[in-house]
Every structure is written in structure tokens, then in C-alpha cells.
Coordinates of C-alpha atoms in Angstrom, one line a residue:
Chain Y
M1 CA 0.0 0.0 0.0
G2 CA 1.1 3.5 -0.5
C3 CA 2.3 3.6 -4.1
S4 CA 0.3 5.4 -6.8
S5 CA -1.1 2.3 -8.3
D6 CA -2.6 1.4 -4.9
D7 CA -4.0 5.0 -4.7
D8 CA -5.6 4.5 -8.2
L9 CA -7.0 1.2 -7.1
D10 CA -8.4 2.8 -3.9
E11 CA -9.9 5.6 -5.9
E12 CA -11.5 3.2 -8.3
L13 CA -12.9 1.1 -5.4
M14 CA -14.2 4.2 -3.7
A15 CA -15.9 5.3 -7.0
R16 CA -17.5 1.9 -7.3
V17 CA -18.6 1.9 -3.7
A18 CA -20.2 5.3 -4.3
H19 CA -22.3 3.6 -7.0
G20 CA -23.4 0.8 -4.6
D21 CA -20.9 -1.9 -5.7
R22 CA -20.8 -4.6 -3.0
E23 CA -17.7 -6.3 -4.4
A24 CA -15.8 -3.0 -4.3
L25 CA -16.9 -2.6 -0.7
A26 CA -15.7 -6.1 0.2
A27 CA -12.4 -5.3 -1.5
L28 CA -12.0 -2.1 0.4
V29 CA -12.8 -3.8 3.7
D30 CA -10.3 -6.6 2.8
R31 CA -7.6 -4.0 2.2
Y32 CA -8.1 -1.7 5.1
Y33 CA -10.0 -3.5 8.0
A34 CA -6.8 -5.2 9.4
P35 CA -4.6 -2.1 9.1
L36 CA -7.2 0.2 10.6
L37 CA -7.9 -2.3 13.4
G38 CA -4.1 -2.5 14.1
Y39 CA -3.7 1.2 14.1
L40 CA -6.7 1.8 16.4
Y41 CA -5.7 -1.0 18.7
R42 CA -2.3 0.5 19.3
L43 CA -3.7 4.0 19.4
V44 CA -6.2 3.2 22.1
G45 CA -3.7 1.3 24.2
G46 CA -4.5 -2.3 23.4
D47 CA -8.3 -2.4 23.8
R48 CA -9.4 -4.8 21.1
A49 CA -13.1 -4.4 21.5
L50 CA -12.9 -0.6 21.4
A51 CA -10.5 -0.8 18.4
E52 CA -13.0 -3.0 16.5
D53 CA -15.9 -0.6 17.3
L54 CA -13.9 2.4 16.0
A55 CA -12.6 0.5 12.9
Q56 CA -16.2 -0.4 12.0
E57 CA -17.4 3.1 12.6
T58 CA -14.6 4.3 10.3
F59 CA -16.1 2.3 7.5
V60 CA -19.6 3.5 8.3
R61 CA -18.3 7.1 8.0
L62 CA -16.7 6.2 4.8
L63 CA -20.1 5.3 3.3
R64 CA -21.8 8.6 4.4
P65 CA -23.0 10.6 1.5
A66 CA -20.6 13.3 0.4
G67 CA -17.9 11.9 2.7
Y68 CA -15.3 11.0 0.1
Q69 CA -14.2 13.5 -2.5
P70 CA -13.1 11.9 -5.8
G71 CA -9.4 12.5 -6.4
R72 CA -8.5 12.5 -2.7
A73 CA -6.1 9.9 -1.5
C74 CA -8.1 7.2 0.2
R75 CA -5.6 5.9 2.7
P76 CA -4.8 9.1 4.6
W77 CA -8.5 9.9 4.6
L78 CA -9.4 6.6 6.2
Y79 CA -6.7 7.1 8.8
A80 CA -7.9 10.6 9.4
I81 CA -11.4 9.3 10.1
A82 CA -10.0 6.6 12.4
T83 CA -7.8 9.1 14.3
N84 CA -10.6 11.6 14.8
L85 CA -12.9 8.8 16.1
A86 CA -10.2 7.7 18.6
R87 CA -9.7 11.4 19.6
D88 CA -13.4 11.9 20.1
H89 CA -13.6 8.7 22.2
A90 CA -10.7 9.8 24.3
K91 CA -12.3 13.2 24.9
S92 CA -15.6 11.7 26.0
A93 CA -16.3 12.0 29.7
T94 CA -17.0 8.3 30.2
V95 CA -13.7 7.2 29.0
R96 CA -11.7 5.4 31.6
R97 CA -8.5 3.7 30.8
Q98 CA -9.3 0.2 31.7
A99 CA -7.0 -1.9 29.6
T100 CA -3.4 -1.9 30.5
P101 CA -1.2 -1.1 27.5
A102 CA -0.1 -4.7 27.2
S103 CA -3.5 -6.3 27.3
E104 CA -4.2 -10.0 27.1
D105 CA -4.8 -9.6 23.4
A106 CA -1.3 -8.5 22.8
L107 CA 0.0 -11.6 24.7
L108 CA -2.5 -13.9 23.0
A109 CA -1.4 -12.6 19.6
L110 CA 2.0 -14.0 20.2
H111 CA 0.9 -17.4 21.3
D112 CA 0.9 -19.2 18.0
R113 CA 4.1 -17.8 16.7
S114 CA 6.5 -18.5 19.6
P115 CA 8.4 -21.7 19.2
G116 CA 8.8 -22.3 22.9
P117 CA 7.5 -21.0 26.2
E118 CA 10.7 -19.2 27.1
E119 CA 10.8 -17.2 23.9
H120 CA 7.1 -16.7 24.1
A121 CA 7.5 -15.1 27.6
L122 CA 10.4 -12.9 26.4
R123 CA 8.5 -11.6 23.4
A124 CA 5.4 -11.0 25.4
E125 CA 7.4 -9.0 27.9
D126 CA 9.1 -7.0 25.1
A127 CA 5.7 -6.3 23.5
S128 CA 4.4 -5.2 26.9
R129 CA 7.3 -2.9 27.4
I130 CA 6.9 -1.4 23.9
A131 CA 3.1 -1.0 24.4
A132 CA 3.8 0.8 27.7
A133 CA 6.4 3.1 26.1
V134 CA 4.2 4.0 23.1
G135 CA 1.3 4.5 25.5
A136 CA 3.4 6.9 27.5
L137 CA 4.1 9.1 24.5
G138 CA 1.7 12.0 24.0
S139 CA -1.1 11.3 21.6
D140 CA 0.4 13.7 19.0
Y141 CA 3.6 11.7 19.0
R142 CA 1.9 8.4 19.2
E143 CA -0.2 9.1 16.1
V144 CA 2.7 10.0 13.9
I145 CA 4.8 7.1 15.1
L146 CA 2.1 4.5 14.6
L147 CA 1.2 5.9 11.1
R148 CA 4.9 6.1 10.1
F149 CA 6.4 2.9 11.5
Y150 CA 3.6 0.5 11.8
H151 CA 1.6 1.4 8.7
G152 CA 4.3 2.9 6.5
L153 CA 2.6 6.1 5.5
S154 CA 4.7 8.7 3.8
L155 CA 5.4 12.0 5.6
A156 CA 3.0 13.7 3.2
E157 CA 0.3 11.1 3.8
I158 CA 0.7 11.6 7.6
A159 CA 0.4 15.3 7.1
E160 CA -2.8 14.9 5.2
A161 CA -4.3 12.3 7.6
L162 CA -3.6 14.4 10.7
A163 CA -4.1 17.8 8.9
I164 CA -0.8 19.2 10.1
P165 CA 2.1 20.7 8.2
L166 CA 4.8 18.5 6.8
G167 CA 7.4 20.2 9.1
T168 CA 5.3 19.4 12.1
V169 CA 5.1 15.7 11.1
K170 CA 8.9 15.6 10.9
S171 CA 9.5 17.3 14.2
R172 CA 6.9 15.1 16.0
L173 CA 8.5 12.0 14.5
S174 CA 12.0 13.2 15.4
V175 CA 11.0 14.0 19.0
G176 CA 8.8 11.0 19.3
V177 CA 11.4 8.5 18.3
R178 CA 13.9 10.0 20.8
R179 CA 11.3 10.0 23.6
L180 CA 10.5 6.4 22.7
R181 CA 14.2 5.5 22.9
A182 CA 14.4 7.1 26.3
L183 CA 11.2 5.4 27.5
L184 CA 12.4 2.0 26.3
G185 CA 15.8 2.6 27.9
E186 CA 14.0 3.3 31.2
T187 CA 11.8 0.3 31.0
R188 CA 14.8 -1.9 30.1
E189 CA 16.6 -0.6 33.2
E190 CA 13.5 -1.2 35.4
A191 CA 13.3 -4.7 34.0
S192 CA 16.9 -5.4 34.7
R193 CA 16.7 -4.2 38.4
Chain B
M1 CA 3.0 -9.2 12.3
T2 CA 0.5 -10.8 10.0
S3 CA 0.2 -10.6 6.3
D4 CA -2.4 -7.9 6.6
D5 CA -0.5 -5.8 9.0
Q6 CA 3.1 -6.1 7.8
W7 CA 6.0 -4.4 9.5
P8 CA 6.9 -2.0 6.8
F9 CA 10.6 -1.7 7.7
A10 CA 11.9 -5.2 7.5
S11 CA 14.9 -3.8 5.6
H12 CA 17.3 -2.0 7.9
E13 CA 18.4 0.3 5.0
R14 CA 14.8 1.3 4.4
L15 CA 14.4 2.2 8.1
L16 CA 17.5 4.3 8.1
R17 CA 16.3 6.1 5.0
A18 CA 13.0 6.8 6.6
L19 CA 14.7 8.1 9.8
R20 CA 17.0 10.4 7.7
E21 CA 14.0 11.7 5.8
Q22 CA 12.2 12.8 8.9
E23 CA 15.2 14.6 10.5
E24 CA 15.6 18.3 9.7
Q25 CA 19.4 18.0 10.5
A26 CA 21.8 15.4 9.3
L27 CA 22.0 12.3 11.5
S28 CA 25.3 10.9 12.5
A29 CA 25.7 7.2 11.6
A30 CA 25.8 6.2 15.2
E31 CA 22.7 8.1 16.1
A32 CA 20.9 6.8 13.1
T33 CA 21.7 3.2 14.1
E34 CA 20.6 3.8 17.6
L35 CA 17.3 5.3 16.5
A36 CA 16.8 2.5 14.0
E37 CA 17.3 -0.1 16.8
T38 CA 14.7 1.6 18.8
V39 CA 12.2 1.7 16.0
A40 CA 12.9 -1.9 15.0
R41 CA 11.9 -2.9 18.5
L42 CA 8.4 -1.7 17.8
A43 CA 7.8 -4.7 15.5
A44 CA 7.5 -6.9 18.6
W45 CA 4.1 -5.2 19.6
Q46 CA 1.6 -7.1 17.4
A47 CA -2.0 -6.1 16.8
P48 CA -4.9 -8.5 16.4
T49 CA -6.3 -9.1 12.9
P50 CA -10.0 -9.5 12.1
T51 CA -11.2 -13.0 11.6
P52 CA -13.2 -13.9 8.5
A53 CA -16.3 -13.9 10.8
D54 CA -15.4 -10.3 11.8
V55 CA -15.1 -9.3 8.2
R56 CA -18.4 -10.9 7.3
L57 CA -20.2 -9.2 10.2
L58 CA -18.7 -5.8 9.2
L59 CA -19.9 -6.3 5.6
E60 CA -23.4 -7.3 6.8
R61 CA -23.5 -4.0 8.8
L62 CA -22.1 -1.9 5.9
E63 CA -24.0 -3.3 2.9
P64 CA -27.4 -1.8 3.9
L65 CA -25.6 1.6 4.1
L66 CA -24.3 1.3 0.5
P67 CA -25.7 4.0 -1.8
M68 CA -28.1 2.8 -4.5
A69 CA -26.6 2.2 -7.9
P70 CA -27.7 4.7 -10.6
A71 CA -29.7 2.0 -12.4
Q72 CA -31.4 1.1 -9.2
V73 CA -32.1 4.8 -8.4
G74 CA -33.6 5.1 -11.9
R75 CA -35.8 2.1 -11.4
V76 CA -37.0 3.4 -8.0
A77 CA -37.7 6.8 -9.5
T78 CA -39.6 5.2 -12.4
M79 CA -41.6 3.0 -10.0
R80 CA -42.4 6.0 -7.8
A81 CA -43.5 8.1 -10.9
Q82 CA -45.7 5.2 -12.0
A83 CA -47.2 4.7 -8.6
G84 CA -47.9 8.5 -8.4
W85 CA -49.5 8.4 -11.8
L86 CA -51.7 5.4 -10.9
W87 CA -52.7 7.3 -7.7
L88 CA -53.7 10.4 -9.7
L89 CA -55.6 8.2 -12.2
A90 CA -57.5 6.5 -9.4
L91 CA -58.3 9.9 -7.9
R92 CA -59.6 11.2 -11.2
Q93 CA -61.8 8.2 -11.7
I94 CA -63.5 8.9 -8.3
R95 CA -64.8 12.1 -10.0
L96 CA -65.6 10.5 -13.3
I97 CA -67.6 7.5 -12.0
P98 CA -71.3 8.6 -11.8
Q99 CA -72.3 9.8 -8.3
A100 CA -75.4 7.6 -8.4
L101 CA -73.1 4.5 -8.2
W102 CA -71.5 5.7 -5.0
L103 CA -74.8 6.9 -3.5
G104 CA -76.7 3.8 -4.5
S105 CA -74.1 1.4 -2.9
A106 CA -73.8 3.6 0.2
L107 CA -77.6 3.9 0.6
G108 CA -78.1 0.2 0.2
L109 CA -75.4 -0.8 2.6
V110 CA -76.6 1.8 5.2
C111 CA -80.1 0.4 5.0
L112 CA -78.7 -3.2 5.3
T113 CA -76.7 -2.2 8.4
L114 CA -79.7 -0.5 10.0
F115 CA -81.8 -3.6 9.4
G116 CA -79.0 -5.7 10.9
L117 CA -78.9 -3.6 14.0
V118 CA -82.6 -4.0 14.8
A119 CA -83.4 -7.5 13.4
P120 CA -82.4 -10.8 15.0
F121 CA -78.8 -11.9 14.2
Q122 CA -80.0 -14.8 12.0
S123 CA -82.1 -12.5 9.8
S124 CA -79.3 -9.9 9.7
A125 CA -76.8 -12.6 8.5
S126 CA -79.3 -13.8 5.9
A127 CA -79.8 -10.2 4.6
L128 CA -76.1 -9.6 4.5
L129 CA -75.5 -12.8 2.6
F130 CA -78.2 -12.0 0.1
L131 CA -77.9 -8.3 -0.4
A132 CA -74.2 -7.4 0.1
P133 CA -73.1 -9.4 -2.9
L134 CA -76.0 -8.0 -5.0
I135 CA -75.1 -4.4 -4.0
A136 CA -71.5 -5.1 -5.0
A137 CA -72.7 -6.7 -8.2
S138 CA -74.9 -3.8 -9.1
G139 CA -71.9 -1.4 -8.7
A140 CA -69.8 -3.7 -10.9
A141 CA -72.5 -3.9 -13.6
F142 CA -72.5 -0.1 -14.1
L143 CA -68.9 0.9 -13.6
H144 CA -67.9 0.4 -17.2
S145 CA -71.2 1.1 -18.8
R146 CA -71.8 3.7 -21.5
E147 CA -75.5 3.7 -20.7
A148 CA -74.9 4.7 -17.1
D149 CA -71.8 6.8 -17.7
P150 CA -71.9 8.9 -21.0
A151 CA -68.5 10.4 -20.2
L152 CA -66.9 7.0 -20.4
E153 CA -66.9 7.3 -24.2
L154 CA -64.7 10.3 -23.9
T155 CA -62.5 8.8 -21.3
L156 CA -61.8 5.8 -23.5
T157 CA -60.6 8.1 -26.3
T158 CA -57.6 9.2 -24.2
P159 CA -54.3 7.4 -24.6
T160 CA -54.7 5.8 -21.2
S161 CA -55.3 2.0 -21.5
A162 CA -59.0 1.0 -21.3
R163 CA -57.8 -2.0 -19.1
L164 CA -56.1 0.3 -16.7
I165 CA -59.2 2.5 -16.4
L166 CA -61.4 -0.5 -15.8
L167 CA -58.9 -1.9 -13.2
A168 CA -58.9 1.5 -11.4
R169 CA -62.7 1.6 -11.4
V170 CA -63.0 -2.0 -10.1
A171 CA -60.5 -1.3 -7.3
L172 CA -62.3 1.9 -6.3
V173 CA -66.0 0.7 -6.5
L174 CA -65.4 -2.8 -5.2
G175 CA -63.1 -1.5 -2.5
F176 CA -65.7 1.1 -1.5
D177 CA -68.4 -1.6 -1.3
V178 CA -66.3 -4.0 0.7
L179 CA -65.1 -1.4 3.2
L180 CA -68.7 -0.2 3.8
T181 CA -70.0 -3.7 4.2
L182 CA -67.1 -4.5 6.5
A183 CA -68.0 -1.5 8.7
G184 CA -71.6 -2.5 8.6
S185 CA -70.8 -6.1 9.6
A186 CA -68.7 -4.9 12.4
L187 CA -71.5 -2.8 13.8
V188 CA -74.1 -5.6 13.4
A189 CA -71.8 -8.1 15.0
A190 CA -71.1 -5.8 17.9
A191 CA -74.8 -5.1 18.4
H192 CA -75.5 -8.8 18.6
S193 CA -72.3 -9.7 20.5
Q194 CA -71.2 -11.9 17.7
S195 CA -67.9 -12.4 15.8
A196 CA -67.5 -10.0 12.9
A197 CA -65.2 -12.5 11.2
S198 CA -68.0 -15.0 10.9
L199 CA -70.2 -12.4 9.2
L200 CA -67.3 -11.4 6.9
A201 CA -66.7 -15.0 5.9
L202 CA -70.4 -15.2 5.0
W203 CA -70.6 -12.4 2.4
L204 CA -67.0 -11.6 1.2
G205 CA -66.4 -14.5 -1.1
P206 CA -69.9 -14.3 -2.7
A207 CA -69.6 -10.6 -3.1
L208 CA -66.3 -10.8 -4.9
L209 CA -67.4 -13.7 -7.1
L210 CA -70.8 -12.2 -8.0
S211 CA -69.5 -8.7 -8.7
S212 CA -66.7 -10.0 -10.9
A213 CA -69.1 -12.3 -12.8
T214 CA -71.5 -9.4 -13.3
L215 CA -68.7 -7.1 -14.5
C216 CA -67.7 -9.6 -17.0
L217 CA -71.3 -10.1 -18.2
S218 CA -71.9 -6.4 -18.4
L219 CA -69.0 -6.0 -20.8
L220 CA -70.3 -8.8 -22.9
A221 CA -74.1 -8.3 -22.8
G222 CA -74.7 -5.0 -21.1
P223 CA -75.4 -3.9 -17.5
L224 CA -79.1 -4.7 -17.4
V225 CA -78.6 -8.3 -18.6
A226 CA -75.7 -8.6 -16.1
I227 CA -77.6 -7.4 -13.1
A228 CA -80.7 -9.4 -13.9
S229 CA -78.6 -12.5 -14.3
A230 CA -76.9 -11.8 -11.0
V231 CA -80.2 -11.4 -9.2
A232 CA -81.5 -14.6 -10.8
V233 CA -78.5 -16.7 -10.2
W234 CA -77.9 -15.5 -6.6
G235 CA -81.6 -15.8 -5.7
A236 CA -81.7 -19.3 -7.0
Q237 CA -78.8 -20.2 -4.8
L238 CA -80.2 -18.7 -1.6
I239 CA -84.0 -18.9 -1.8
E240 CA -85.7 -22.3 -1.5
V241 CA -89.2 -22.4 -2.7
G242 CA -91.2 -24.8 -0.5
A243 CA -94.8 -26.1 -0.6
G244 CA -97.4 -23.4 -1.1
L245 CA -94.8 -21.1 -2.7
S246 CA -93.3 -20.4 0.8
L247 CA -89.8 -18.9 0.5
T248 CA -86.9 -19.8 2.8
F249 CA -83.4 -18.3 2.9
V250 CA -80.4 -20.5 2.8
V251 CA -78.1 -18.9 5.3
T252 CA -74.9 -20.5 4.0
I253 CA -73.8 -21.8 0.7
T254 CA -71.7 -24.8 1.5
W255 CA -70.1 -25.3 -1.9
L256 CA -68.7 -21.8 -2.1
T257 CA -65.4 -21.7 -0.2
M258 CA -63.3 -18.6 0.0
P259 CA -60.4 -19.9 -2.1
L260 CA -62.9 -21.1 -4.8
A261 CA -64.7 -17.7 -4.7
L262 CA -61.4 -15.8 -5.0
G263 CA -60.1 -18.0 -7.8
V264 CA -63.2 -17.8 -9.9
A265 CA -63.5 -14.1 -9.3
C266 CA -60.0 -13.6 -10.6
V267 CA -60.8 -15.6 -13.7
F268 CA -63.9 -13.4 -14.4
L269 CA -61.8 -10.2 -13.7
V270 CA -59.1 -11.3 -16.2
I271 CA -61.8 -12.0 -18.8
A272 CA -63.3 -8.6 -18.2
L273 CA -59.9 -6.9 -18.6
L274 CA -59.3 -8.8 -21.8
C275 CA -62.6 -7.7 -23.2
A276 CA -62.4 -4.1 -22.1
P277 CA -60.5 -2.6 -25.1
Y278 CA -62.8 -4.4 -27.6
Q279 CA -66.0 -2.6 -26.6
R280 CA -67.7 -1.1 -29.6
R281 CA -67.1 2.6 -29.9
L282 CA -70.2 4.7 -30.5
A283 CA -68.6 8.1 -30.8

């Protein structure tokens, strides 16, 4: 995803969806449900149920009349909707951070891939530390880091998705990565004590 | 990472390029490597992926929200326009059908209801069974008759199909009679503390059958012949002549079941619709 042929395909799919094409909708869901779920899952700190709700709501917004403007890049637009939904949720008064950053889902996700219990435990611990460090970043930094490093968006796409200038994207990424390094260093030290 | 959520920086060189791209100032090789190591660690935090069941559920939720395809929009618009036109056609027929037809049916059914309210239930039921189908049949006999409705000649010169005009008139007149008789039956049943459904079952089938047969005959032989035949046939079914010419009403007709009545009524209606355009034009 991310190259111009993908953008063309997205635009074609969106045009077909706007004309009520079910197959195009299925293709769009197939392309973006997993990435959006992953993005939202990490953005909301590992709450899978919430991430699923927000990802589904993102697609619902996508189908709203006059939502998508032809010619606009689809991928940044989808991430923009998802980000706004997550921000709105975070702002709502009822939100309480229930899930710890390293939720059970994060640990379960590793289960099938680990060859042995020892490596399994180590990887789960590492994932938990990273989730905690990413969660400790400010939301501005977390968003750019997730979009850039987990989803491979270009700097311009991130700027479009978050509606911020390109320079701001660069500075947030630069500061965010350094903060992350410091946070991961701290958690490593805590773990070694 | 899963196939749907790939770590985009599997190549170390690509990660270094990405880090240099985001830095406003040049990165030293050592710092770039340190930052790349930090970022590479992110890959360990995996996210869940939707199962096929999740995808199916999402599609089930989204599909009803899909906008209609232009062809579908066109079809719906055409259907709406046609429904609107049929509605206007029916409304106009209300004004074109002679008022005597409405008044005659209404008066007959009001009298029938009043009789039903004061007479014993058995007599009320007999009167309903005998007269309600005849009232409906008399309406049907004159609803497409040039003798009773001189304006029909002009109506039939319009481009609107004669069958459509007949169908609209049948629906209006027959619907009017059935609704009035239904209301009358409900009142009579309530007055005698009986079930309205049993009264309805008594007259509805015969009314539909007799009126469609009369309509068919009126198109073939004229309204007077049709109504006379209806009275004769219906009377023969319901009145038994006993010794000394005493007359007895048969309260139910056992052979005429509702499915049979509806089926035969539809056949008569189809014949009437087929005959409608071939009426002789006199103007």
C-alpha cells in the first residue's frame, strides 16, 4: 500500500462503492480493515473491543453521502477518520483507561508464533514494554509514530491524515522517536533491576 | 506481524532512509543506528487481525448503508413516478364515476346495516349474505357502462389504456363496497355480541365472485342483462321455494369456499380486462 497504483485502485474502489458496488466494498474492507484495526488497537492502548468498534465506525463514516471527495487519497483519509474517532472517544467524559497497554490480546497474539514457552514469555514481555512506552508518549507523537512505522505512511500522507504541516510531522517524528528511545531505555533498566 | 499488518521496515536500510527523511538536520551514523534499533523494536508489539467472521459481520453491517446504484435509483424513480401516476388516475376516476353509483351502494349498505342492528342476528346474517353481494354486483355492472356513464366514451378516447381505467374503477368501486359492508358487519356483530369474522366469511367470497361475474357479463351483454342474471343466479342459490310457494333463505352456501370464490372471481376479472378494449365505440 502507499504507491500510486494502490492509490488508483483505492480511488477506483471508492468510486465503485459510491455507486453501490458490493464487491468493491468487500475489496476495500479486505484492504483496510486489518490495518485500521491494528492502528486503532495501538492508538487506544490495546483495547481490542474498542478498536473493533472504532474501525467499524470508520467504514460506516466512509459510506456517508458526500464523505469522500473523488481524487482525494483514500488511505490518509481513512486514517484521518480513524484518528478523529479515537480522539473523540478519548475526549468523551465516560472514557476510563481500563485496559493496561499490554492487554491480554497482545499476549495472545504472540501465542501461535512462539516456538517455545521461554521465547514466548520474552517476546510478550518485550511487547508489553513497547506498548507501555508507546502509550506513555503524548497522543500527538503516538499518532505519527504509529502511522509512520507500523503502517508505512509517507510523511505527506501523515500530514494529510492528521491535517498538520509536513514540518510538524517531521518534528513530531523526530522528538517522538527520541522519547521512545528514552522510555524504552527506562523500561529496560527497570526490568533489569 | 500478520500478512495484513506487515511491519513496513523489514529492511534496515529502508528504516535508516525513513529516519533520515524525517530529520531536519543530518543524523550521524551512530545516532541513526541507535534510532533504527529503537524503531525496530516496535515490531514486537503485534496487533490483532480481524477473523473472516469479523469481516463478514462488518460487511453485513455496511451493505445496507451502501448508496443505491444509478440504475437502481432510476428504477426506483420510475416506479415512484408510475405509482404516483396510478394514484392520480384513481383519484380522477372517483370524480368520473357517476355519483349515483356511490350513492346507490352507500344507501343500500346503510339500510342493510340499520336492518341488521334492529333485526335478530340470524335475519341480519341472511340479509347480509343475500344483499351485500347484490349491492357489490350492481356497482360492478354499471362501472364500465356507456349507458350509465356517458363520459366513459370520452374517457376511452384518451391514450390511457382501457384496461387500466377498468382496473382502477374495479378497485375503487369494489373497495368502497367491501369497506362499507365491512364496517356494517362490524356494527351488526357488535350489536349482537357476535364475531365480525363469521359475518365477513359469510358475504365476502360471494360478493367478490358475484361482482366480478356481473362485471364480465356487463361488458359482454350490457349492464341490465348482467344485473338481472346476477339477481336470478344469486336468488336461485339462496332462496328455496317450498310447498305453497313459501320462501326460505339458505343462510350459508356450503359449496362456495373462500379460495374457490377468489379463484373464480380472478378468472372473471381477467376475462373482463381482456374484453375491455374491444368494446364497440359509438362516438
